[in-house]
mmCIF file of C-alpha atoms in Angstrom:
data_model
loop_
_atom_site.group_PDB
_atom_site.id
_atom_site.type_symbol
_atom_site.label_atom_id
_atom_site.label_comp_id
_atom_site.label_asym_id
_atom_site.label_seq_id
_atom_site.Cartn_x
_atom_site.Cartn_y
_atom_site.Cartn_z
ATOM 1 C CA UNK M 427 -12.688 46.433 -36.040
ATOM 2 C CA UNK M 428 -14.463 48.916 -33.950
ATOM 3 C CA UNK M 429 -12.094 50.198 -32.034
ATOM 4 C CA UNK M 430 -9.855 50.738 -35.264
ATOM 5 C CA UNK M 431 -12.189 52.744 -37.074
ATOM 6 C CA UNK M 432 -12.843 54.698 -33.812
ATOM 7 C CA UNK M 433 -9.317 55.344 -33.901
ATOM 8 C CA UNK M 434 -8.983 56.241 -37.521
ATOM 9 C CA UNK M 435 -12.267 58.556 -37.171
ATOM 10 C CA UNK M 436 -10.691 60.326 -34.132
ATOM 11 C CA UNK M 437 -6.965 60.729 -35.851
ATOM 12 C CA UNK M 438 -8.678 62.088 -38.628
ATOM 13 C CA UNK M 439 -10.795 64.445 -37.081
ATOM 14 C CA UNK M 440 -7.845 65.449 -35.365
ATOM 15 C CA UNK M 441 -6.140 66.345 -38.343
ATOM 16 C CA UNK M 442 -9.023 67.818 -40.009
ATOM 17 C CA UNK M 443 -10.023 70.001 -37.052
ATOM 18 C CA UNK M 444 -6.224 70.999 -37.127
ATOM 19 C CA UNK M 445 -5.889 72.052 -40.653
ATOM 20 C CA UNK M 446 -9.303 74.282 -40.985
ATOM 21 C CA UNK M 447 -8.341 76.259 -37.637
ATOM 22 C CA UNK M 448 -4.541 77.005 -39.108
ATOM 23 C CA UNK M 449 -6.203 77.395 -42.538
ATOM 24 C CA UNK M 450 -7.977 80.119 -41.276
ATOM 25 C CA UNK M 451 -6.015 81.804 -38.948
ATOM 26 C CA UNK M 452 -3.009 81.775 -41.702
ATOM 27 C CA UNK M 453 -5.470 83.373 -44.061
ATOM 28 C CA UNK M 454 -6.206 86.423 -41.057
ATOM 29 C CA UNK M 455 -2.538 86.887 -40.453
ATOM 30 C CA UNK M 456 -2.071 87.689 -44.234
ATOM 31 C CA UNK M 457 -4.837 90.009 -44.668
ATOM 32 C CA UNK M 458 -4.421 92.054 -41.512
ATOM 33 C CA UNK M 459 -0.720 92.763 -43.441
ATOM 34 C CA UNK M 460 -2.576 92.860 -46.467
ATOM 35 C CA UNK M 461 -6.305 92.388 -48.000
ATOM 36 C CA UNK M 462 -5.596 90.288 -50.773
ATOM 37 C CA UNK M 463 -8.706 87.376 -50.504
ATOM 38 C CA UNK M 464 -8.445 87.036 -54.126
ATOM 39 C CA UNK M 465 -5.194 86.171 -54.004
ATOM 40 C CA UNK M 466 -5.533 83.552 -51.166
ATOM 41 C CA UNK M 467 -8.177 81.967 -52.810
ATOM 42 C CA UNK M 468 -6.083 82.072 -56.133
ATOM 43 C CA UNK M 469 -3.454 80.051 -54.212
ATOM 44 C CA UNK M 470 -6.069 78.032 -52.767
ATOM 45 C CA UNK M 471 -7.163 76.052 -55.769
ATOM 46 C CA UNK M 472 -3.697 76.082 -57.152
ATOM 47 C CA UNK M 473 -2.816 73.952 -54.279
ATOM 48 C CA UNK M 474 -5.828 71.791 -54.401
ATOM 49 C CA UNK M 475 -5.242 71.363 -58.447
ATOM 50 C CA UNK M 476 -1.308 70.659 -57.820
ATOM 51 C CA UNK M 477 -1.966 68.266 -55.043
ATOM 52 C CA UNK M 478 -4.587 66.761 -56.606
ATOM 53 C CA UNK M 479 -2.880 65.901 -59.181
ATOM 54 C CA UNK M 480 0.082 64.007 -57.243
ATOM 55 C CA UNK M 481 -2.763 61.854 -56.109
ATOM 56 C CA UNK M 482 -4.786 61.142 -59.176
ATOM 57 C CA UNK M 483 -1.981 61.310 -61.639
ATOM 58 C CA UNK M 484 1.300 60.935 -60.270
ATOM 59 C CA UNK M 485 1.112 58.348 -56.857
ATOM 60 C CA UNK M 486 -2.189 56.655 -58.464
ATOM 61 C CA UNK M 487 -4.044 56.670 -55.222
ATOM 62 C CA UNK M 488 -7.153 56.668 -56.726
ATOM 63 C CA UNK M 489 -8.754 55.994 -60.556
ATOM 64 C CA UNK M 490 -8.161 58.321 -62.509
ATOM 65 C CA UNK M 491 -11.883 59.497 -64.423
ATOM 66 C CA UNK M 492 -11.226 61.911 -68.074
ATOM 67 C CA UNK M 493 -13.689 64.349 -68.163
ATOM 68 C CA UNK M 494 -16.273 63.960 -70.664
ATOM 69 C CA UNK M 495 -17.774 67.725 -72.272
ATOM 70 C CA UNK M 496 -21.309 66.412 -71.616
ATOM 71 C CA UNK M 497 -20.533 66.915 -68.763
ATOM 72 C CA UNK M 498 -19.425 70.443 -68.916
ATOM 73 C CA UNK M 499 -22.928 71.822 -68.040
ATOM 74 C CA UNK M 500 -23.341 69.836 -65.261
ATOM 75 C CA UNK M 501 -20.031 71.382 -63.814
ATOM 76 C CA UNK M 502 -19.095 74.462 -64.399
ATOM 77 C CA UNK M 503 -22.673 75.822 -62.334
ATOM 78 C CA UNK M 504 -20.953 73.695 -59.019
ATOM 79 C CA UNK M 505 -17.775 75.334 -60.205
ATOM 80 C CA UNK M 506 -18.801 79.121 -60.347
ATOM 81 C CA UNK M 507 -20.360 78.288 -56.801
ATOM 82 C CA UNK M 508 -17.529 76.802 -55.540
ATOM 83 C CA UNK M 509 -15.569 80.103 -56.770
ATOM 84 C CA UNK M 510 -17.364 82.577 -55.608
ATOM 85 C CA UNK M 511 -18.547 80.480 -51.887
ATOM 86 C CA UNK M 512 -14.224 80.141 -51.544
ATOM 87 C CA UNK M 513 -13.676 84.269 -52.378
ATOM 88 C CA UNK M 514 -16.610 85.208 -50.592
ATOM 89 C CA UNK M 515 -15.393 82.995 -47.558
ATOM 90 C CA UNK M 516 -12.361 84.462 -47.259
ATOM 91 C CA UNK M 517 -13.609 88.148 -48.012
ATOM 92 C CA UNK M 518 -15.698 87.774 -44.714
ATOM 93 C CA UNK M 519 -12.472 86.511 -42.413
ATOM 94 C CA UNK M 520 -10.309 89.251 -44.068
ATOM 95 C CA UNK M 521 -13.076 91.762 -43.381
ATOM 96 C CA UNK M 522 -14.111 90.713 -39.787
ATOM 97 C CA UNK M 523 -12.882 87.802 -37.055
ATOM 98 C CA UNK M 524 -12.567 84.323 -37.671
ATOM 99 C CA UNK M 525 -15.276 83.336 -35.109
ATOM 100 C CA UNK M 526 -17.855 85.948 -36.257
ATOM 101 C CA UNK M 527 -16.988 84.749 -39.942
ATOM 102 C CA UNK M 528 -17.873 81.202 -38.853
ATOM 103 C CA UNK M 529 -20.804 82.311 -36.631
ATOM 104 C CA UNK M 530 -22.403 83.484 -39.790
ATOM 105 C CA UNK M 531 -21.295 80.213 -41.746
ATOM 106 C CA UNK M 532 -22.894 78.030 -39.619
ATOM 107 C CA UNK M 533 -26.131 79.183 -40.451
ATOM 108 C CA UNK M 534 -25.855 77.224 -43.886
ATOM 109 C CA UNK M 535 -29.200 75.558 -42.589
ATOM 110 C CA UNK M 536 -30.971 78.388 -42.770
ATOM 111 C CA UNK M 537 -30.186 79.169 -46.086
ATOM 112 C CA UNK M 538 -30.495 75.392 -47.670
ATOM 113 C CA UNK M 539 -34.203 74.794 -46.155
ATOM 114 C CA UNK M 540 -34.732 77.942 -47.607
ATOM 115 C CA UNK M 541 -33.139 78.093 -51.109
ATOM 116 C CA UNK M 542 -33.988 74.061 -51.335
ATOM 117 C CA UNK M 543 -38.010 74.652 -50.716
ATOM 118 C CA UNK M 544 -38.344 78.124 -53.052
ATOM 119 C CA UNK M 545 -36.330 77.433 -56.127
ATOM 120 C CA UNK M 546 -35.427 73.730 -56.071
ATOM 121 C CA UNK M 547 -39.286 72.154 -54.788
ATOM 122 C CA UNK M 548 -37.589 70.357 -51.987
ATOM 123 C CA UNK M 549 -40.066 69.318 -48.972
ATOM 124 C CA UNK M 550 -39.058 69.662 -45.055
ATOM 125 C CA UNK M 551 -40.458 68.347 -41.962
ATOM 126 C CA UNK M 552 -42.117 71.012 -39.185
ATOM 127 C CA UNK M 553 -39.128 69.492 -37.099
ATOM 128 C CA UNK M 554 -36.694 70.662 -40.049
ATOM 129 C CA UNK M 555 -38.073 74.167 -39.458
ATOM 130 C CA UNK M 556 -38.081 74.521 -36.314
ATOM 131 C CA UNK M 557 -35.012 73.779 -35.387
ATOM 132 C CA UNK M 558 -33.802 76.974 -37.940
ATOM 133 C CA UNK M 559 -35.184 78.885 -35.107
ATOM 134 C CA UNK M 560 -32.450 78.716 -32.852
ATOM 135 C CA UNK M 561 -30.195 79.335 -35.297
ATOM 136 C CA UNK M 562 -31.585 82.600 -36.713
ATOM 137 C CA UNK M 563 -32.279 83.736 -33.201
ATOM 138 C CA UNK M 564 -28.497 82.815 -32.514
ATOM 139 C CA UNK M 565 -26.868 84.727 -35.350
ATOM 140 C CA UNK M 566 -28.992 87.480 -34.958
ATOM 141 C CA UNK M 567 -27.621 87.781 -31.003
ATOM 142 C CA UNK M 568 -23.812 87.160 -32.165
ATOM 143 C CA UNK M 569 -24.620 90.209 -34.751
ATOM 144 C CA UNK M 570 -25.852 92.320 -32.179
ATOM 145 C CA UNK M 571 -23.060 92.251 -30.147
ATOM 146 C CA UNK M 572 -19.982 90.679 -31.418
ATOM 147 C CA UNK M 573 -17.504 93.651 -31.513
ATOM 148 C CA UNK M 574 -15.934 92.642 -34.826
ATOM 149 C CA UNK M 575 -19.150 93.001 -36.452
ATOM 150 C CA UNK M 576 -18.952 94.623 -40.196
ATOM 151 C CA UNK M 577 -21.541 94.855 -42.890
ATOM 152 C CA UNK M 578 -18.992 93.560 -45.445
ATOM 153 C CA UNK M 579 -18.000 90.281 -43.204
ATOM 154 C CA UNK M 580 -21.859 89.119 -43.033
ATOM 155 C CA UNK M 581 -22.574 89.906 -46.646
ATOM 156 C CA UNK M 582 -19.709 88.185 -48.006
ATOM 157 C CA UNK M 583 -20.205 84.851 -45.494
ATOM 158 C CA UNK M 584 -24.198 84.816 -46.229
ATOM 159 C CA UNK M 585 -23.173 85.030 -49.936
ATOM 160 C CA UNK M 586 -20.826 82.533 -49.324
ATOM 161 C CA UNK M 587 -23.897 80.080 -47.694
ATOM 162 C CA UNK M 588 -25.876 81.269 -50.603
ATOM 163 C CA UNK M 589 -23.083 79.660 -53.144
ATOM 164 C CA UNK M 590 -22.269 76.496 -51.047
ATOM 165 C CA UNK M 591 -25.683 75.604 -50.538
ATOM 166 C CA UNK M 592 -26.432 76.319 -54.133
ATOM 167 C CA UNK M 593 -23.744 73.988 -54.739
ATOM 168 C CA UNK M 594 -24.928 71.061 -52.614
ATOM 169 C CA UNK M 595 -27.917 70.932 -54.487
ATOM 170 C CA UNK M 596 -26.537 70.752 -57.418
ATOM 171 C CA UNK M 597 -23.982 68.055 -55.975
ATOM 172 C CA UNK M 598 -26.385 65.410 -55.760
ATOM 173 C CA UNK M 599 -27.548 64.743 -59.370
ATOM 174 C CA UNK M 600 -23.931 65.129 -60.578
ATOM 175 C CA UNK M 601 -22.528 62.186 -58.610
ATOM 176 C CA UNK M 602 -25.883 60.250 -58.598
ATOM 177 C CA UNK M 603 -25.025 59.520 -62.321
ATOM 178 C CA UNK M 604 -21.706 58.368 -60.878
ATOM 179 C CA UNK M 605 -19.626 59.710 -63.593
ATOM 180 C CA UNK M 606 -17.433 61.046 -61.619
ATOM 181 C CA UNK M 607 -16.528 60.885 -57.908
ATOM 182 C CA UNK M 608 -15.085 63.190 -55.315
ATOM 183 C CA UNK M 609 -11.841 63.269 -55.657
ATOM 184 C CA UNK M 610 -11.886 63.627 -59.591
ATOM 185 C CA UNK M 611 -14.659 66.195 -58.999
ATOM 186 C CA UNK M 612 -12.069 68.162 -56.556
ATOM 187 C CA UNK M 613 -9.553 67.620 -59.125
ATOM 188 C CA UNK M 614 -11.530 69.348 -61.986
ATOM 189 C CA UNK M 615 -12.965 72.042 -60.155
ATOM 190 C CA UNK M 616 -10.031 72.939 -58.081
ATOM 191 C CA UNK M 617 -8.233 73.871 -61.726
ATOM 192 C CA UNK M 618 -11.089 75.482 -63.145
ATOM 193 C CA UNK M 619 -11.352 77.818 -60.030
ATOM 194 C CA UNK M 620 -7.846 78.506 -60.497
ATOM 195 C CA UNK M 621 -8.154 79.281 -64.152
ATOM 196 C CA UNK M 622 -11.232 81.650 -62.894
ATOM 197 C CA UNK M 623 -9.497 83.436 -60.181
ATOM 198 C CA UNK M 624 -5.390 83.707 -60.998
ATOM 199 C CA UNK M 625 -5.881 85.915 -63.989
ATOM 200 C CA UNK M 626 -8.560 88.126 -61.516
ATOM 201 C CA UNK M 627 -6.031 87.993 -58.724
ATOM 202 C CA UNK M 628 -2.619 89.184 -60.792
ATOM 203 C CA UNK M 629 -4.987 91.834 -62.431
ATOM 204 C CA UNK M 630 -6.680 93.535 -58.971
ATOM 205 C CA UNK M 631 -3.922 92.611 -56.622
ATOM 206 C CA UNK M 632 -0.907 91.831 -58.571
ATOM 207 C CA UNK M 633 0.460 95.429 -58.289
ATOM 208 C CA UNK M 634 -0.233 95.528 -54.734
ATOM 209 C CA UNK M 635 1.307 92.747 -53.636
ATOM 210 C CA UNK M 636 4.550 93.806 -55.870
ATOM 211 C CA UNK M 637 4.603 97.499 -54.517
ATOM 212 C CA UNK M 638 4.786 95.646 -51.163
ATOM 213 C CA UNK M 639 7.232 92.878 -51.968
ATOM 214 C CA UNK M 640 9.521 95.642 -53.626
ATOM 215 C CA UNK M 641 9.157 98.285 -50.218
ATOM 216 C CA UNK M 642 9.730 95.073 -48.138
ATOM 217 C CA UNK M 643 6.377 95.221 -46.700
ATOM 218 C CA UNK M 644 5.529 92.088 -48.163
ATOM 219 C CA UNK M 645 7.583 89.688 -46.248
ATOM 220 C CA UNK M 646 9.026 86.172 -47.129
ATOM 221 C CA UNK M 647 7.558 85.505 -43.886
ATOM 222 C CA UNK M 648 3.631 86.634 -45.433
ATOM 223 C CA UNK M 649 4.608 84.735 -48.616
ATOM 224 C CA UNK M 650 4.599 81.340 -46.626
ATOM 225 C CA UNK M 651 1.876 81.867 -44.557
ATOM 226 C CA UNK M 652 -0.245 82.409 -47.918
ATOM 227 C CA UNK M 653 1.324 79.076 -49.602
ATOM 228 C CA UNK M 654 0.697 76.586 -46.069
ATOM 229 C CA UNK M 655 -2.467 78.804 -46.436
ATOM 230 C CA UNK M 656 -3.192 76.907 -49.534
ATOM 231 C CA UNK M 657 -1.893 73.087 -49.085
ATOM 232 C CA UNK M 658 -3.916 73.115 -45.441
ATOM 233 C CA UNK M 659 -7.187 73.947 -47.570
ATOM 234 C CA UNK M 660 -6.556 71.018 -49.271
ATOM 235 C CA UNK M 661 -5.534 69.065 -46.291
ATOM 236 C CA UNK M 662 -8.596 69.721 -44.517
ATOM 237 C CA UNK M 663 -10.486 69.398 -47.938
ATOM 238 C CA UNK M 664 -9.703 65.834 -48.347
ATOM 239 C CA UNK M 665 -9.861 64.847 -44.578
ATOM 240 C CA UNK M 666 -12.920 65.868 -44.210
ATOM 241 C CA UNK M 667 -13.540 63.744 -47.437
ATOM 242 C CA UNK M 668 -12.022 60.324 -45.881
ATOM 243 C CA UNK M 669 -14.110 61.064 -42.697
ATOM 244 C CA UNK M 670 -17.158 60.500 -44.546
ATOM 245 C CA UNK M 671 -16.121 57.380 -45.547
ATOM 246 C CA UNK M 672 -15.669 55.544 -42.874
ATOM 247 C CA UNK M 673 -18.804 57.409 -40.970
ATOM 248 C CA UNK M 674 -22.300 57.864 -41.309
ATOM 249 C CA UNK M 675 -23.614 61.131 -42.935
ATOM 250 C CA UNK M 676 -25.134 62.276 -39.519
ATOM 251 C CA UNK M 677 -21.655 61.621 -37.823
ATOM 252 C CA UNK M 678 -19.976 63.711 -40.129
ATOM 253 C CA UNK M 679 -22.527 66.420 -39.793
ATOM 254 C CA UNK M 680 -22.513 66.773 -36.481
ATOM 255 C CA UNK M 681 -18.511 66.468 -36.725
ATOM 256 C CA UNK M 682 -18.513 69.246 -38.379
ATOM 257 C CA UNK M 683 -20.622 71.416 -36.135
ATOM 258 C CA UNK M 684 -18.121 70.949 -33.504
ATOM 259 C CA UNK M 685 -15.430 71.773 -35.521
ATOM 260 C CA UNK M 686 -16.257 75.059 -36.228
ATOM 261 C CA UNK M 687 -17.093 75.014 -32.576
ATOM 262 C CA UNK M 688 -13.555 74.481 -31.858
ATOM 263 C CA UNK M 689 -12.416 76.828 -34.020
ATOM 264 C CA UNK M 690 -14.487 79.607 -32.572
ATOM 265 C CA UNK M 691 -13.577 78.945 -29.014
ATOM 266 C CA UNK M 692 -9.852 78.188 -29.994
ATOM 267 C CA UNK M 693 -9.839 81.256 -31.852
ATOM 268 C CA UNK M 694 -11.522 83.276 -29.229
ATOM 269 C CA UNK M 695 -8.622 81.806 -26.245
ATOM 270 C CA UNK M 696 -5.968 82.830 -28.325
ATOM 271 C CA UNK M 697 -6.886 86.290 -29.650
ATOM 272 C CA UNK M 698 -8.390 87.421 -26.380
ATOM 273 C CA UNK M 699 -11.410 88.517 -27.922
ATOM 274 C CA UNK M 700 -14.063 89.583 -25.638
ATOM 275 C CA UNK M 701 -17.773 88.039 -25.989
ATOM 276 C CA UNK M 702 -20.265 89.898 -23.953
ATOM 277 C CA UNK M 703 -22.879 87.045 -22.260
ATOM 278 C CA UNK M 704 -25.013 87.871 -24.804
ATOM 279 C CA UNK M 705 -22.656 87.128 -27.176
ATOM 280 C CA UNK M 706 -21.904 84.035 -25.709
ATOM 281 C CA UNK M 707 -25.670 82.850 -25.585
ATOM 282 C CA UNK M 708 -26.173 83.975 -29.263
ATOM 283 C CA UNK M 709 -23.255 81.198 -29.919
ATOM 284 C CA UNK M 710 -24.779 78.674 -28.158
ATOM 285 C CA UNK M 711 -27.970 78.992 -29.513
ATOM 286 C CA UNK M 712 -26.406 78.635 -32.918
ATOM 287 C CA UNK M 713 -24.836 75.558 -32.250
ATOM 288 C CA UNK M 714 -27.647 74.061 -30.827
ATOM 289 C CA UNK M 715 -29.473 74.607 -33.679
ATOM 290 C CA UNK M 716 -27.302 73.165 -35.732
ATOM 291 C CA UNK M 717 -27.354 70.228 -34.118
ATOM 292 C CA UNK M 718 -31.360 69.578 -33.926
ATOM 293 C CA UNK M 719 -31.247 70.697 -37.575
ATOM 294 C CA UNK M 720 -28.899 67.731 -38.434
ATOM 295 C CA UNK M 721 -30.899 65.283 -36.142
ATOM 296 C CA UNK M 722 -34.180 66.478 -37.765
ATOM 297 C CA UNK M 723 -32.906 65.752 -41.202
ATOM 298 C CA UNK M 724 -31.977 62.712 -40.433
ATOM 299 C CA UNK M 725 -35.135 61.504 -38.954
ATOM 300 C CA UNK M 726 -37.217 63.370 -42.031
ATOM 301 C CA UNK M 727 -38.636 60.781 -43.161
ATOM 302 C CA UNK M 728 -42.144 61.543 -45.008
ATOM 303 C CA UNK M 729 -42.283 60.696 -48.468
ATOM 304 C CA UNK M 730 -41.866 63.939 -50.184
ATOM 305 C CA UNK M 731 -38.586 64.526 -48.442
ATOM 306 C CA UNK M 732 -37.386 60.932 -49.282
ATOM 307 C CA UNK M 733 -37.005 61.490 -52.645
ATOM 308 C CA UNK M 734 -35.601 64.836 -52.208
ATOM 309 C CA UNK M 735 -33.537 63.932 -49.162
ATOM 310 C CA UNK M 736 -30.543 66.480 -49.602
ATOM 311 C CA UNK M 737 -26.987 64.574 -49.385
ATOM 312 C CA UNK M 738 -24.583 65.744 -46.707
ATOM 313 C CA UNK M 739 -21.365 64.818 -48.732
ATOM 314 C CA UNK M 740 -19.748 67.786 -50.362
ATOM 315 C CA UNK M 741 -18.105 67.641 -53.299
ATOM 316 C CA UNK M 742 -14.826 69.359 -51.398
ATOM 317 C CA UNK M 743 -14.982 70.516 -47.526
ATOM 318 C CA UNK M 744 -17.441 71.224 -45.166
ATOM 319 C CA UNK M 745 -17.496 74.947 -45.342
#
């Protein structure tokens, strides 16, 4: 029994690690052709609505739950964060490279100890803090020096942390009353994003992006990278979904870490990019941060922060 769910947990995380790195580096092949994040993310949530929908509606894989409208206010907050976190998200890869982009993401820590304690009354160990240390101290080294660095990229990914860890919080009392679970919360918020961001997206960028397809610029070739742009969101949307599972919260954590680990150094081997050794050690320290930030939360264990204990299951990826 083990050894199966070792198995599953690795196959998985083999397709989930696969899908986010293509997801991404579809998504920068598009916009160095043409900036068109709106767009992208437009497609995104199409896809995640369409597919969704094969697997709630259509194949049955899971119960179907109907949305009630009290709980509207519960869900449109996580689904204006969701929005803007996904647009935001792919603002910053369109705007700088994929590893700086996820450098900057992966100090979501930072941001949820900090948003959690000010505006939500959340309580953290000293061991919780610390270990942000290492993680501001790494970002702020990777800024320094990373030679993709732009203004717009790290304003649009720390927005982006801002909005998913917004979200998170709010995640928790919405399935606590276990009205609705993850899947049918994808499902809902996957079409309201859509309704949100197609109009925005045919308004802003719809002439562009038929200028381009008239001149030829805009290639069949573009056109499918933005649609498998779209189902491998979803892809690694739900993976990351059936990972948690079958594994503990911690595992999936610290799964995730390394995944946009991978994705960094991937990215980095197969673009050439250069990192100076500072650059490099700015990295590091950021993951390692990351890592002691996860253990720490999951050995917080004084009363104030058991009650307020943030969940690590997102409603849709880890971001």
């Amino acid at each position: 029994h083990i050894m199966k769910n070792l198995a599953l947990f690795l196959a998985l995380s083999a397709v989930w690690y696969t899908a986010s790195y293509f997801t991404d580096t579809f998504n920068k092949r598009v916009q160095q052709q043409v900036r068109i994040p709106i767009t992208l993310t437009a497609l995104q949530f199409v896809s995640g609505g369409i597919l969704s929908t094969v697997v709630l509606r259509l194949l049955k894989l899971k119960p179907f739950i109907s949305l009630r409208l009290n709980q509207l206010p519960a869900i449109v907050p996580l689904t204006l964060c969701w929005t803007i976190g996904f647009l935001t998200t792919n603002m910053s890869i369109g705007a700088t490279a994929v590893s700086f982009a996820h450098a900057v993401k992966a100090t979501e820590p930072v941001f949820l100890v900090v948003i959690a304690t000010i505006f939500f009354g959340k309580t953290f160990s000293g061991f919780t803090w610390l270990a942000l240390l290492p993680i501001t101290a790494g970002i702020i080294l990777v800024a320094l020096t990373d030679l993709s660095f732009t203004v717009m990229g790290i304003i649009s990914a720390s927005v982006s942390n801002c909005c998913f860890t917004t979200r998170s919080l709010l995640l928790k009392a919405l399935l606590a009353s276990q009205l609705v679970d993850n899947p049918n919360l994808f499902y809902y918020m996957s079409w309201m994003s859509a309704a949100i961001t197609v109009p925005i997206a045919i308004v802003m960028e719809g002439p562009l992006i038929i200028e381009m397809w008239e001149s030829g610029a805009f290639t069949s070739q573009l056109l499918t990278l933005a649609l498998a742009n779209g189902a491998l969101h979803y892809v690694y949307n739900q993976t990351s979904m059936l990972i948690l599972g079958i594994v503990p919260a911690l595992t999936h954590s610290i799964t995730n870490v390394l995944r946009r680990f991978a994705i960094i150094s991937i990215t980095v081997l197969v673009t050439g990019q250069v990192l100076t050794p500072l650059n490099k050690l700015g990295i590091a320290l950021l993951m390692v941060g990351v890592v002691l930030y996860v253990i720490a939360k999951s050995r917080d264990v004084t009363p104030a922060s058991k009650s307020s204990h943030l969940s690590s299951k997102p409603a849709s990826k880890a971001d």
